[in-house]
C-alpha cells in the first residue's frame, strides 16, 4: 500500500460514502453522505467542527459540471442528540442540508432548536416520513421530506404526497430502483430522486455516449510520441469506460478477429498495433458526439479504482484486472444493452467476464464488496479488510475520479 494510503488511513476510522440525489432530468442536485464509525456509533469527529468541515467539504462536496468546478449541496445525517447538544459543524448554509433521522418523540426543545437553525438559514430534511401524525410539527421546519417508495403502495404514496403539499416541501423519492419507479415517483409529484435506477440500462435510453475529445487528443498525442508503449496508452484509455470498451470491441471485430482472450487493455492495444489504434482514435474523434452522463462515468471510475486499490491492499495478483471488472461492471447502463450481450462482444478473459456477470472469483468478490460500500451496506461487508481500509480506498477513488473528469472537461 502506498505512503499516501498509509497516511490517509490514520484518520480513516469513519466509513463514508456518497450517493447522488437527482432531479427530474437525472442531473445531480446534491450528494447524500453515508457515514458510520467502526463500532456502529456516530463518529467522534463531529465534536470537532473544523475537522468535520474539512473532511466533508474538501473531500466530498466538489463535483465537476460542464467544465467548471462547483460545490453541490450535501445531505448530512444527524440525530436529535447531535442537534440538542450543539454538535453541528459550522458549514456553509448553502452547501448543507441536515438530514434528521426519524426517531420516536418530538420534544419542544427539538422544535425550538430546529426553528432557531432555520431562521439562521439552515435547511433540514426529514428522512423516511411515513405520515406519522406525531411528526407533523416537524414539517413546517423542513426543506425536504424523504419517502421510501418501496415501503408504500400507490394509495399510500398519494396520501403522503397530498399530506405534504400544504407545507411546500421538496419531496425526495428514496429507493428508486428502476425506470418504472422513477416514472411512478414523478407521477406522484416527487421532484428529487435517490436510488440505483441510474445503474440500470433502461434508465438512460435514448442518450448517445462518446469518448471525451480532450482524452482522444491526449491519446493521439501519446500515440505520436516516440516513447509511447501499450502500457502508456492504456493509462489514458482506462480513464474513459466508452473508449476502453471500443478498444476491446475492435479486437473482436472483423478486422482483428482473434480467438485469443484479452488480459488487459494494453494486451488489446498490442494485438491491434499502435498504428492501427491511432487510426481508430482519429475516427473516434471525427465521429464524436456530446451527451455522456458525467455522473455515471464518475461512478464507473470510482468503482474501478476502488476495486483496484482493495486488490492491492490484499496483495492480489494483477490489480489492473480488478480495475477492469469495476470499470466495466456498469457498462450496461452506459451502453443501454444487456451485460451478457456486451460481454459476448468483447474478448476479455473468462475470469473477468464471470466476475462481472455472476460476481464469482476474487474479482467478483471485490466488486461485491465495493457495491456494498457504495450503498452504505456496511454490515454486508465480508471483512476481507478492516473497515477503515474501505474508507481510505473510497476516499482516494473519489478524489481520483474527480481529478480525471476535471482534467477531461472541455
mmCIF file of C-alpha atoms in Angstrom:
data_model
loop_
_atom_site.group_PDB
_atom_site.id
_atom_site.type_symbol
_atom_site.label_atom_id
_atom_site.label_comp_id
_atom_site.label_asym_id
_atom_site.label_seq_id
_atom_site.Cartn_x
_atom_site.Cartn_y
_atom_site.Cartn_z
ATOM 1 C CA UNK A 1 0.000 0.000 0.000
ATOM 2 C CA UNK A 2 1.293 3.437 -0.933
ATOM 3 C CA UNK A 3 2.509 6.028 1.554
ATOM 4 C CA UNK A 4 -0.451 8.202 0.576
ATOM 5 C CA UNK A 5 -2.885 5.499 1.625
ATOM 6 C CA UNK A 6 -0.922 4.827 4.783
ATOM 7 C CA UNK A 7 -1.193 8.500 5.670
ATOM 8 C CA UNK A 8 -4.917 8.644 4.918
ATOM 9 C CA UNK A 9 -5.576 5.522 6.942
ATOM 10 C CA UNK A 10 -4.554 7.340 10.109
ATOM 11 C CA UNK A 11 -7.830 9.278 10.078
ATOM 12 C CA UNK A 12 -9.912 6.676 8.278
ATOM 13 C CA UNK A 13 -11.854 5.344 11.250
ATOM 14 C CA UNK A 14 -15.167 6.604 9.891
ATOM 15 C CA UNK A 15 -16.827 4.833 6.986
ATOM 16 C CA UNK A 16 -18.016 7.370 4.440
ATOM 17 C CA UNK A 17 -19.695 7.073 1.069
ATOM 18 C CA UNK A 18 -21.787 9.409 -1.035
ATOM 19 C CA UNK A 19 -24.872 8.824 -3.145
ATOM 20 C CA UNK A 20 -26.184 11.287 -5.730
ATOM 21 C CA UNK A 21 -29.591 12.944 -5.459
ATOM 22 C CA UNK A 22 -31.109 13.551 -8.898
ATOM 23 C CA UNK A 23 -33.741 15.905 -10.296
ATOM 24 C CA UNK A 24 -36.344 15.042 -12.947
ATOM 25 C CA UNK A 25 -33.766 15.490 -15.701
ATOM 26 C CA UNK A 26 -31.470 12.998 -13.947
ATOM 27 C CA UNK A 27 -28.954 15.753 -13.256
ATOM 28 C CA UNK A 28 -27.182 15.575 -9.893
ATOM 29 C CA UNK A 29 -28.648 18.105 -7.476
ATOM 30 C CA UNK A 30 -26.811 17.043 -4.322
ATOM 31 C CA UNK A 31 -24.966 14.211 -2.614
ATOM 32 C CA UNK A 32 -26.159 12.274 0.404
ATOM 33 C CA UNK A 33 -23.363 11.330 2.781
ATOM 34 C CA UNK A 34 -23.454 7.930 4.422
ATOM 35 C CA UNK A 35 -21.244 7.509 7.439
ATOM 36 C CA UNK A 36 -20.674 5.379 10.495
ATOM 37 C CA UNK A 37 -17.753 4.606 12.735
ATOM 38 C CA UNK A 38 -16.243 1.158 13.025
ATOM 39 C CA UNK A 39 -18.192 0.246 16.167
ATOM 40 C CA UNK A 40 -21.525 1.412 14.758
ATOM 41 C CA UNK A 41 -21.685 4.639 16.743
ATOM 42 C CA UNK A 42 -21.718 8.184 15.453
ATOM 43 C CA UNK A 43 -18.235 9.417 14.583
ATOM 44 C CA UNK A 44 -16.343 11.344 17.223
ATOM 45 C CA UNK A 45 -15.172 13.726 14.513
ATOM 46 C CA UNK A 46 -18.480 15.574 14.734
ATOM 47 C CA UNK A 47 -17.313 17.069 18.025
ATOM 48 C CA UNK A 48 -14.532 18.803 16.117
ATOM 49 C CA UNK A 49 -16.188 21.285 13.766
ATOM 50 C CA UNK A 50 -13.028 22.170 11.890
ATOM 51 C CA UNK A 51 -12.145 18.559 11.152
ATOM 52 C CA UNK A 52 -15.658 17.696 10.054
ATOM 53 C CA UNK A 53 -15.995 20.699 7.778
ATOM 54 C CA UNK A 54 -12.632 19.891 6.223
ATOM 55 C CA UNK A 55 -13.481 16.227 5.607
ATOM 56 C CA UNK A 56 -16.915 16.920 4.192
ATOM 57 C CA UNK A 57 -16.225 19.954 2.031
ATOM 58 C CA UNK A 58 -12.690 19.233 0.861
ATOM 59 C CA UNK A 59 -13.113 15.546 0.150
ATOM 60 C CA UNK A 60 -16.766 15.078 -0.701
ATOM 61 C CA UNK A 61 -18.529 18.224 -1.857
ATOM 62 C CA UNK A 62 -16.688 19.169 -5.030
ATOM 63 C CA UNK A 63 -18.136 17.870 -8.260
ATOM 64 C CA UNK A 64 -17.280 18.736 -11.806
ATOM 65 C CA UNK A 65 -20.002 20.038 -14.082
ATOM 66 C CA UNK A 66 -19.876 21.450 -17.606
ATOM 67 C CA UNK A 67 -16.184 22.160 -17.400
ATOM 68 C CA UNK A 68 -16.430 24.055 -14.130
ATOM 69 C CA UNK A 69 -15.847 23.123 -10.529
ATOM 70 C CA UNK A 70 -18.836 23.701 -8.307
ATOM 71 C CA UNK A 71 -19.978 22.769 -4.840
ATOM 72 C CA UNK A 72 -23.057 20.613 -4.698
ATOM 73 C CA UNK A 73 -25.166 20.529 -1.529
ATOM 74 C CA UNK A 74 -24.624 17.664 0.868
ATOM 75 C CA UNK A 75 -27.229 15.765 2.862
ATOM 76 C CA UNK A 76 -25.607 15.068 6.236
ATOM 77 C CA UNK A 77 -27.416 12.735 8.659
ATOM 78 C CA UNK A 78 -27.950 13.910 12.217
ATOM 79 C CA UNK A 79 -29.700 12.560 15.294
ATOM 80 C CA UNK A 80 -31.739 14.576 17.764
ATOM 81 C CA UNK A 81 -28.949 14.233 20.323
ATOM 82 C CA UNK A 82 -26.484 15.840 17.941
ATOM 83 C CA UNK A 83 -28.856 18.734 17.357
ATOM 84 C CA UNK A 84 -29.630 19.273 21.012
ATOM 85 C CA UNK A 85 -26.014 19.059 22.142
ATOM 86 C CA UNK A 86 -24.952 21.790 19.716
ATOM 87 C CA UNK A 87 -22.632 19.461 17.812
ATOM 88 C CA UNK A 88 -23.483 20.847 14.371
ATOM 89 C CA UNK A 89 -20.386 21.876 12.485
ATOM 90 C CA UNK A 90 -20.344 25.422 11.126
ATOM 91 C CA UNK A 91 -20.757 24.521 7.479
ATOM 92 C CA UNK A 92 -21.788 26.932 4.710
ATOM 93 C CA UNK A 93 -25.578 27.049 4.777
ATOM 94 C CA UNK A 94 -25.918 26.906 1.010
ATOM 95 C CA UNK A 95 -23.964 23.668 0.825
ATOM 96 C CA UNK A 96 -25.506 21.535 3.559
ATOM 97 C CA UNK A 97 -28.924 20.025 4.214
ATOM 98 C CA UNK A 98 -29.069 18.344 7.601
ATOM 99 C CA UNK A 99 -30.999 15.095 7.379
ATOM 100 C CA UNK A 100 -32.908 14.439 10.591
ATOM 101 C CA UNK A 101 -33.101 10.747 11.313
ATOM 102 C CA UNK A 102 -36.589 9.529 12.085
ATOM 103 C CA UNK A 103 -36.747 8.883 15.830
ATOM 104 C CA UNK A 104 -39.521 8.495 18.383
ATOM 105 C CA UNK A 105 -40.526 11.546 20.312
ATOM 106 C CA UNK A 106 -40.658 15.180 19.202
ATOM 107 C CA UNK A 107 -39.748 17.427 22.103
ATOM 108 C CA UNK A 108 -40.395 21.150 22.437
ATOM 109 C CA UNK A 109 -36.647 21.599 22.828
ATOM 110 C CA UNK A 110 -36.015 19.922 19.486
ATOM 111 C CA UNK A 111 -38.606 22.083 17.730
ATOM 112 C CA UNK A 112 -37.074 25.210 19.267
ATOM 113 C CA UNK A 113 -33.569 24.287 18.078
ATOM 114 C CA UNK A 114 -34.831 23.479 14.572
ATOM 115 C CA UNK A 115 -36.766 26.742 14.424
ATOM 116 C CA UNK A 116 -33.715 28.707 15.524
ATOM 117 C CA UNK A 117 -31.460 26.988 12.992
ATOM 118 C CA UNK A 118 -33.973 27.507 10.214
ATOM 119 C CA UNK A 119 -34.118 31.220 10.990
ATOM 120 C CA UNK A 120 -30.329 31.251 10.683
ATOM 121 C CA UNK A 121 -30.688 29.889 7.143
ATOM 122 C CA UNK A 122 -30.016 26.193 7.687
ATOM 123 C CA UNK A 123 -32.033 23.610 5.787
ATOM 124 C CA UNK A 124 -33.340 20.315 7.126
ATOM 125 C CA UNK A 125 -34.671 17.128 5.611
ATOM 126 C CA UNK A 126 -36.841 14.530 7.341
ATOM 127 C CA UNK A 127 -35.855 11.008 6.397
ATOM 128 C CA UNK A 128 -38.325 8.231 5.624
ATOM 129 C CA UNK A 129 -41.502 10.085 6.537
ATOM 130 C CA UNK A 130 -44.418 7.655 6.876
ATOM 131 C CA UNK A 131 -47.269 10.041 7.648
ATOM 132 C CA UNK A 132 -46.903 9.680 11.405
ATOM 133 C CA UNK A 133 -49.118 12.426 12.858
ATOM 134 C CA UNK A 134 -46.678 12.872 15.750
ATOM 135 C CA UNK A 135 -44.147 14.206 13.241
ATOM 136 C CA UNK A 136 -46.497 16.805 11.745
ATOM 137 C CA UNK A 137 -44.958 19.679 13.771
ATOM 138 C CA UNK A 138 -41.647 18.973 12.056
ATOM 139 C CA UNK A 139 -42.984 19.598 8.546
ATOM 140 C CA UNK A 140 -43.148 23.367 8.991
ATOM 141 C CA UNK A 141 -39.417 23.311 9.731
ATOM 142 C CA UNK A 142 -38.296 21.001 6.935
ATOM 143 C CA UNK A 143 -36.981 21.879 3.478
ATOM 144 C CA UNK A 144 -37.108 18.300 2.149
ATOM 145 C CA UNK A 145 -39.112 15.217 3.066
ATOM 146 C CA UNK A 146 -37.670 11.866 2.048
ATOM 147 C CA UNK A 147 -40.093 8.987 1.453
ATOM 148 C CA UNK A 148 -39.092 5.359 0.849
ATOM 149 C CA UNK A 149 -41.275 4.499 -2.167
ATOM 150 C CA UNK A 150 -40.645 0.767 -1.751
ATOM 151 C CA UNK A 151 -42.470 0.784 1.596
ATOM 152 C CA UNK A 152 -45.741 2.184 0.259
ATOM 153 C CA UNK A 153 -48.318 1.208 -2.346
ATOM 154 C CA UNK A 154 -49.791 3.748 -4.757
ATOM 155 C CA UNK A 155 -52.664 4.720 -2.486
ATOM 156 C CA UNK A 156 -50.320 5.338 0.452
ATOM 157 C CA UNK A 157 -47.913 7.369 -1.678
ATOM 158 C CA UNK A 158 -50.736 9.543 -2.988
ATOM 159 C CA UNK A 159 -51.928 10.152 0.571
ATOM 160 C CA UNK A 160 -48.411 11.027 1.791
ATOM 161 C CA UNK A 161 -47.777 13.441 -1.084
ATOM 162 C CA UNK A 162 -51.131 15.161 -0.611
ATOM 163 C CA UNK A 163 -50.457 15.428 3.125
ATOM 164 C CA UNK A 164 -47.138 17.199 2.452
ATOM 165 C CA UNK A 165 -48.370 19.572 -0.280
ATOM 166 C CA UNK A 166 -49.562 22.402 2.016
ATOM 167 C CA UNK A 167 -46.069 22.636 3.503
ATOM 168 C CA UNK A 168 -44.441 23.454 0.118
ATOM 169 C CA UNK A 169 -41.632 20.956 0.583
ATOM 170 C CA UNK A 170 -39.277 19.295 -1.857
ATOM 171 C CA UNK A 171 -40.286 15.648 -1.996
ATOM 172 C CA UNK A 172 -37.422 13.177 -2.339
ATOM 173 C CA UNK A 173 -38.268 9.676 -3.534
ATOM 174 C CA UNK A 174 -35.856 7.214 -1.932
ATOM 175 C CA UNK A 175 -35.138 3.635 -3.093
ATOM 176 C CA UNK A 176 -35.820 4.392 -6.759
ATOM 177 C CA UNK A 177 -34.596 1.092 -8.155
ATOM 178 C CA UNK A 178 -35.838 1.158 -11.770
ATOM 179 C CA UNK A 179 -37.136 3.352 -14.541
ATOM 180 C CA UNK A 180 -40.674 2.299 -13.584
ATOM 181 C CA UNK A 181 -40.011 3.501 -10.022
ATOM 182 C CA UNK A 182 -38.684 6.779 -11.425
ATOM 183 C CA UNK A 183 -41.766 7.371 -13.574
ATOM 184 C CA UNK A 184 -44.049 6.329 -10.729
ATOM 185 C CA UNK A 185 -42.419 8.852 -8.402
ATOM 186 C CA UNK A 186 -42.660 11.643 -10.977
ATOM 187 C CA UNK A 187 -46.323 10.838 -11.462
ATOM 188 C CA UNK A 188 -46.994 11.297 -7.768
ATOM 189 C CA UNK A 189 -45.265 14.667 -7.696
ATOM 190 C CA UNK A 190 -41.788 13.933 -6.372
ATOM 191 C CA UNK A 191 -39.120 16.310 -7.646
ATOM 192 C CA UNK A 192 -35.960 14.727 -6.193
ATOM 193 C CA UNK A 193 -34.851 11.111 -6.535
ATOM 194 C CA UNK A 194 -32.324 8.768 -4.967
ATOM 195 C CA UNK A 195 -31.591 5.139 -5.669
ATOM 196 C CA UNK A 196 -29.871 2.895 -8.165
ATOM 197 C CA UNK A 197 -32.043 3.446 -11.213
ATOM 198 C CA UNK A 198 -29.144 5.178 -12.971
ATOM 199 C CA UNK A 199 -27.260 1.891 -12.929
ATOM 200 C CA UNK A 200 -29.984 0.157 -14.915
ATOM 201 C CA UNK A 201 -29.701 0.029 -18.721
ATOM 202 C CA UNK A 202 -33.172 1.453 -19.406
ATOM 203 C CA UNK A 203 -32.568 4.495 -17.257
ATOM 204 C CA UNK A 204 -30.534 6.299 -19.894
ATOM 205 C CA UNK A 205 -32.270 5.063 -23.014
ATOM 206 C CA UNK A 206 -32.022 7.368 -25.964
ATOM 207 C CA UNK A 207 -28.787 9.122 -25.000
ATOM 208 C CA UNK A 208 -25.625 8.862 -27.061
ATOM 209 C CA UNK A 209 -22.254 8.314 -25.434
ATOM 210 C CA UNK A 210 -18.834 9.034 -26.805
ATOM 211 C CA UNK A 211 -15.323 9.473 -25.573
ATOM 212 C CA UNK A 212 -14.093 12.847 -24.375
ATOM 213 C CA UNK A 213 -12.477 14.855 -27.184
ATOM 214 C CA UNK A 214 -9.820 16.031 -24.757
ATOM 215 C CA UNK A 215 -8.948 12.451 -23.864
ATOM 216 C CA UNK A 216 -8.884 11.478 -27.539
ATOM 217 C CA UNK A 217 -6.470 14.311 -28.232
ATOM 218 C CA UNK A 218 -4.313 13.128 -25.332
ATOM 219 C CA UNK A 219 -4.407 9.635 -26.786
ATOM 220 C CA UNK A 220 -3.392 10.831 -30.248
ATOM 221 C CA UNK A 221 -0.544 12.867 -28.764
ATOM 222 C CA UNK A 222 0.695 9.829 -26.836
ATOM 223 C CA UNK A 223 0.471 7.636 -29.930
ATOM 224 C CA UNK A 224 2.560 10.220 -31.809
ATOM 225 C CA UNK A 225 5.282 10.064 -29.162
ATOM 226 C CA UNK A 226 8.370 8.019 -29.998
ATOM 227 C CA UNK A 227 8.420 6.733 -26.421
ATOM 228 C CA UNK A 228 4.800 5.520 -26.305
ATOM 229 C CA UNK A 229 4.087 1.936 -25.339
ATOM 230 C CA UNK A 230 0.988 -0.188 -25.000
ATOM 231 C CA UNK A 231 1.146 0.424 -21.249
ATOM 232 C CA UNK A 232 1.383 4.221 -21.596
ATOM 233 C CA UNK A 233 -1.563 4.225 -23.999
ATOM 234 C CA UNK A 234 -3.513 2.041 -21.577
ATOM 235 C CA UNK A 235 -3.054 4.662 -18.827
ATOM 236 C CA UNK A 236 -5.026 7.105 -20.985
ATOM 237 C CA UNK A 237 -7.662 4.671 -22.224
ATOM 238 C CA UNK A 238 -8.645 3.416 -18.754
ATOM 239 C CA UNK A 239 -9.879 6.911 -17.866
ATOM 240 C CA UNK A 240 -12.812 6.517 -20.227
ATOM 241 C CA UNK A 241 -15.153 3.493 -19.984
ATOM 242 C CA UNK A 242 -16.537 4.005 -23.505
ATOM 243 C CA UNK A 243 -13.110 4.162 -25.107
ATOM 244 C CA UNK A 244 -11.993 1.102 -23.149
ATOM 245 C CA UNK A 245 -14.992 -0.781 -24.497
ATOM 246 C CA UNK A 246 -14.333 0.406 -28.051
ATOM 247 C CA UNK A 247 -10.723 -0.755 -27.944
ATOM 248 C CA UNK A 248 -11.779 -4.156 -26.615
ATOM 249 C CA UNK A 249 -14.561 -4.369 -29.189
ATOM 250 C CA UNK A 250 -12.108 -3.685 -32.013
ATOM 251 C CA UNK A 251 -10.124 -6.791 -31.154
ATOM 252 C CA UNK A 252 -13.228 -8.846 -31.730
ATOM 253 C CA UNK A 253 -14.245 -7.003 -34.921
ATOM 254 C CA UNK A 254 -14.000 -8.429 -38.424
ATOM 255 C CA UNK A 255 -10.746 -6.536 -38.959
ATOM 256 C CA UNK A 256 -8.982 -8.017 -35.931
ATOM 257 C CA UNK A 257 -10.948 -11.150 -35.128
ATOM 258 C CA UNK A 258 -8.888 -13.466 -32.991
ATOM 259 C CA UNK A 259 -9.732 -16.471 -30.798
ATOM 260 C CA UNK A 260 -7.391 -15.289 -28.054
ATOM 261 C CA UNK A 261 -8.664 -13.895 -24.783
ATOM 262 C CA UNK A 262 -7.579 -10.406 -23.768
ATOM 263 C CA UNK A 263 -5.944 -9.984 -20.365
ATOM 264 C CA UNK A 264 -5.868 -6.194 -20.307
ATOM 265 C CA UNK A 265 -6.323 -3.083 -22.424
ATOM 266 C CA UNK A 266 -2.569 -2.946 -23.050
ATOM 267 C CA UNK A 267 -2.805 -6.518 -24.337
ATOM 268 C CA UNK A 268 -5.581 -5.445 -26.715
ATOM 269 C CA UNK A 269 -3.537 -2.451 -27.892
ATOM 270 C CA UNK A 270 -0.536 -4.706 -28.559
ATOM 271 C CA UNK A 271 -2.671 -7.056 -30.636
ATOM 272 C CA UNK A 272 -4.234 -4.245 -32.678
ATOM 273 C CA UNK A 273 -0.936 -2.407 -33.129
ATOM 274 C CA UNK A 274 -0.091 1.183 -32.259
ATOM 275 C CA UNK A 275 -0.550 2.463 -35.812
ATOM 276 C CA UNK A 276 -4.000 0.915 -36.086
ATOM 277 C CA UNK A 277 -5.027 2.240 -32.666
ATOM 278 C CA UNK A 278 -4.035 5.724 -33.830
ATOM 279 C CA UNK A 279 -6.197 5.414 -36.945
ATOM 280 C CA UNK A 280 -9.174 4.239 -34.916
ATOM 281 C CA UNK A 281 -8.689 7.006 -32.324
ATOM 282 C CA UNK A 282 -8.819 9.535 -35.177
ATOM 283 C CA UNK A 283 -12.113 8.018 -36.331
ATOM 284 C CA UNK A 284 -13.452 8.188 -32.770
ATOM 285 C CA UNK A 285 -12.540 11.880 -32.636
ATOM 286 C CA UNK A 286 -14.121 12.701 -36.013
ATOM 287 C CA UNK A 287 -17.355 10.868 -35.192
ATOM 288 C CA UNK A 288 -17.628 12.163 -31.619
ATOM 289 C CA UNK A 289 -20.910 13.434 -30.192
ATOM 290 C CA UNK A 290 -21.692 15.056 -26.867
ATOM 291 C CA UNK A 291 -24.050 13.717 -24.265
ATOM 292 C CA UNK A 292 -22.141 11.456 -21.914
ATOM 293 C CA UNK A 293 -23.770 11.237 -18.455
ATOM 294 C CA UNK A 294 -20.972 12.607 -16.286
ATOM 295 C CA UNK A 295 -22.234 11.156 -13.011
ATOM 296 C CA UNK A 296 -22.411 7.631 -14.420
ATOM 297 C CA UNK A 297 -18.867 7.952 -15.752
ATOM 298 C CA UNK A 298 -17.753 9.168 -12.325
ATOM 299 C CA UNK A 299 -19.424 6.186 -10.645
ATOM 300 C CA UNK A 300 -17.715 3.772 -13.071
ATOM 301 C CA UNK A 301 -14.303 5.319 -12.466
ATOM 302 C CA UNK A 302 -14.751 5.310 -8.683
ATOM 303 C CA UNK A 303 -15.807 1.682 -8.711
ATOM 304 C CA UNK A 304 -12.921 0.592 -10.943
ATOM 305 C CA UNK A 305 -10.296 2.412 -8.910
ATOM 306 C CA UNK A 306 -11.656 1.171 -5.570
ATOM 307 C CA UNK A 307 -11.654 -2.437 -6.815
ATOM 308 C CA UNK A 308 -8.038 -1.988 -7.863
ATOM 309 C CA UNK A 309 -6.984 -0.453 -4.538
ATOM 310 C CA UNK A 310 -8.633 -3.156 -2.449
ATOM 311 C CA UNK A 311 -6.879 -5.779 -4.577
ATOM 312 C CA UNK A 312 -3.543 -4.027 -3.965
ATOM 313 C CA UNK A 313 -4.207 -3.874 -0.229
ATOM 314 C CA UNK A 314 -4.904 -7.625 -0.233
ATOM 315 C CA UNK A 315 -1.802 -8.313 -2.382
ATOM 316 C CA UNK A 316 -3.925 -9.990 -5.037
ATOM 317 C CA UNK A 317 -2.181 -10.556 -8.396
ATOM 318 C CA UNK A 318 -2.886 -8.280 -11.394
ATOM 319 C CA UNK A 319 -4.832 -5.460 -9.698
ATOM 320 C CA UNK A 320 -5.452 -3.906 -13.141
ATOM 321 C CA UNK A 321 -7.874 -6.765 -13.844
ATOM 322 C CA UNK A 322 -9.852 -5.754 -10.761
ATOM 323 C CA UNK A 323 -9.951 -2.215 -12.167
ATOM 324 C CA UNK A 324 -11.357 -3.594 -15.416
ATOM 325 C CA UNK A 325 -14.038 -5.530 -13.557
ATOM 326 C CA UNK A 326 -15.126 -2.465 -11.586
ATOM 327 C CA UNK A 327 -14.938 -0.097 -14.555
ATOM 328 C CA UNK A 328 -16.989 -2.302 -16.873
ATOM 329 C CA UNK A 329 -19.486 -3.524 -14.263
ATOM 330 C CA UNK A 330 -21.869 -0.660 -15.140
ATOM 331 C CA UNK A 331 -21.247 -0.809 -18.875
ATOM 332 C CA UNK A 332 -24.813 -1.992 -19.462
ATOM 333 C CA UNK A 333 -26.071 1.335 -18.130
ATOM 334 C CA UNK A 334 -23.612 3.286 -20.255
ATOM 335 C CA UNK A 335 -24.349 1.414 -23.485
ATOM 336 C CA UNK A 336 -28.045 0.657 -22.894
ATOM 337 C CA UNK A 337 -27.531 -3.029 -23.623
ATOM 338 C CA UNK A 338 -27.760 -6.254 -21.676
ATOM 339 C CA UNK A 339 -24.496 -7.084 -19.911
ATOM 340 C CA UNK A 340 -24.419 -10.625 -21.315
ATOM 341 C CA UNK A 341 -24.615 -9.226 -24.854
ATOM 342 C CA UNK A 342 -21.798 -6.786 -24.148
ATOM 343 C CA UNK A 343 -19.575 -9.490 -22.686
ATOM 344 C CA UNK A 344 -20.234 -11.711 -25.703
ATOM 345 C CA UNK A 345 -18.897 -8.984 -27.980
ATOM 346 C CA UNK A 346 -15.529 -8.402 -26.319
ATOM 347 C CA UNK A 347 -12.763 -10.994 -25.911
ATOM 348 C CA UNK A 348 -11.985 -10.469 -22.245
ATOM 349 C CA UNK A 349 -10.695 -13.469 -20.346
ATOM 350 C CA UNK A 350 -13.379 -15.643 -18.810
ATOM 351 C CA UNK A 351 -12.432 -14.776 -15.223
ATOM 352 C CA UNK A 352 -13.095 -11.048 -15.799
ATOM 353 C CA UNK A 353 -16.362 -11.771 -17.622
ATOM 354 C CA UNK A 354 -17.611 -14.117 -14.932
ATOM 355 C CA UNK A 355 -16.717 -11.648 -12.194
ATOM 356 C CA UNK A 356 -18.848 -9.018 -13.925
ATOM 357 C CA UNK A 357 -21.742 -11.332 -14.798
ATOM 358 C CA UNK A 358 -22.006 -13.525 -11.704
ATOM 359 C CA UNK A 359 -19.685 -11.958 -9.075
ATOM 360 C CA UNK A 360 -17.668 -15.171 -8.744
ATOM 361 C CA UNK A 361 -13.907 -15.493 -8.019
ATOM 362 C CA UNK A 362 -11.693 -12.962 -6.235
ATOM 363 C CA UNK A 363 -12.530 -10.171 -8.668
ATOM 364 C CA UNK A 364 -16.254 -10.730 -8.288
ATOM 365 C CA UNK A 365 -15.904 -10.825 -4.514
ATOM 366 C CA UNK A 366 -14.115 -7.465 -4.500
ATOM 367 C CA UNK A 367 -16.731 -5.998 -6.849
ATOM 368 C CA UNK A 368 -19.460 -7.123 -4.449
ATOM 369 C CA UNK A 369 -17.592 -5.519 -1.542
ATOM 370 C CA UNK A 370 -17.368 -2.209 -3.416
ATOM 371 C CA UNK A 371 -21.069 -2.301 -4.286
ATOM 372 C CA UNK A 372 -21.978 -2.854 -0.631
ATOM 373 C CA UNK A 373 -19.772 0.070 0.344
ATOM 374 C CA UNK A 374 -21.276 2.391 -2.288
ATOM 375 C CA UNK A 375 -24.743 1.691 -0.938
ATOM 376 C CA UNK A 376 -23.778 2.132 2.692
ATOM 377 C CA UNK A 377 -24.483 -1.547 3.394
ATOM 378 C CA UNK A 378 -21.740 -1.658 5.973
ATOM 379 C CA UNK A 379 -22.959 -4.794 7.740
ATOM 380 C CA UNK A 380 -22.812 -6.764 4.472
ATOM 381 C CA UNK A 381 -19.071 -6.215 4.025
ATOM 382 C CA UNK A 382 -17.306 -9.563 4.313
ATOM 383 C CA UNK A 383 -14.409 -8.296 6.405
ATOM 384 C CA UNK A 384 -11.632 -9.028 3.922
ATOM 385 C CA UNK A 385 -10.022 -5.895 5.361
ATOM 386 C CA UNK A 386 -10.574 -3.790 8.446
ATOM 387 C CA UNK A 387 -13.255 -1.246 7.704
ATOM 388 C CA UNK A 388 -11.028 1.852 7.758
ATOM 389 C CA UNK A 389 -9.246 0.433 4.690
ATOM 390 C CA UNK A 390 -12.519 0.620 2.743
ATOM 391 C CA UNK A 391 -12.902 4.267 3.698
ATOM 392 C CA UNK A 392 -9.355 5.058 2.587
ATOM 393 C CA UNK A 393 -9.822 3.274 -0.744
ATOM 394 C CA UNK A 394 -13.148 5.001 -1.340
ATOM 395 C CA UNK A 395 -11.837 8.461 -0.479
ATOM 396 C CA UNK A 396 -8.823 8.005 -2.742
ATOM 397 C CA UNK A 397 -11.009 6.674 -5.584
ATOM 398 C CA UNK A 398 -13.447 9.559 -5.249
ATOM 399 C CA UNK A 399 -10.681 12.139 -5.477
ATOM 400 C CA UNK A 400 -9.002 10.301 -8.355
ATOM 401 C CA UNK A 401 -12.221 10.097 -10.382
ATOM 402 C CA UNK A 402 -12.977 13.786 -9.823
ATOM 403 C CA UNK A 403 -9.452 14.679 -10.913
ATOM 404 C CA UNK A 404 -9.767 12.586 -14.057
ATOM 405 C CA UNK A 405 -13.096 14.157 -15.011
ATOM 406 C CA UNK A 406 -11.856 17.634 -14.202
ATOM 407 C CA UNK A 407 -8.844 17.170 -16.485
ATOM 408 C CA UNK A 408 -11.054 15.947 -19.334
ATOM 409 C CA UNK A 409 -13.728 18.650 -19.247
ATOM 410 C CA UNK A 410 -13.794 20.787 -22.325
#
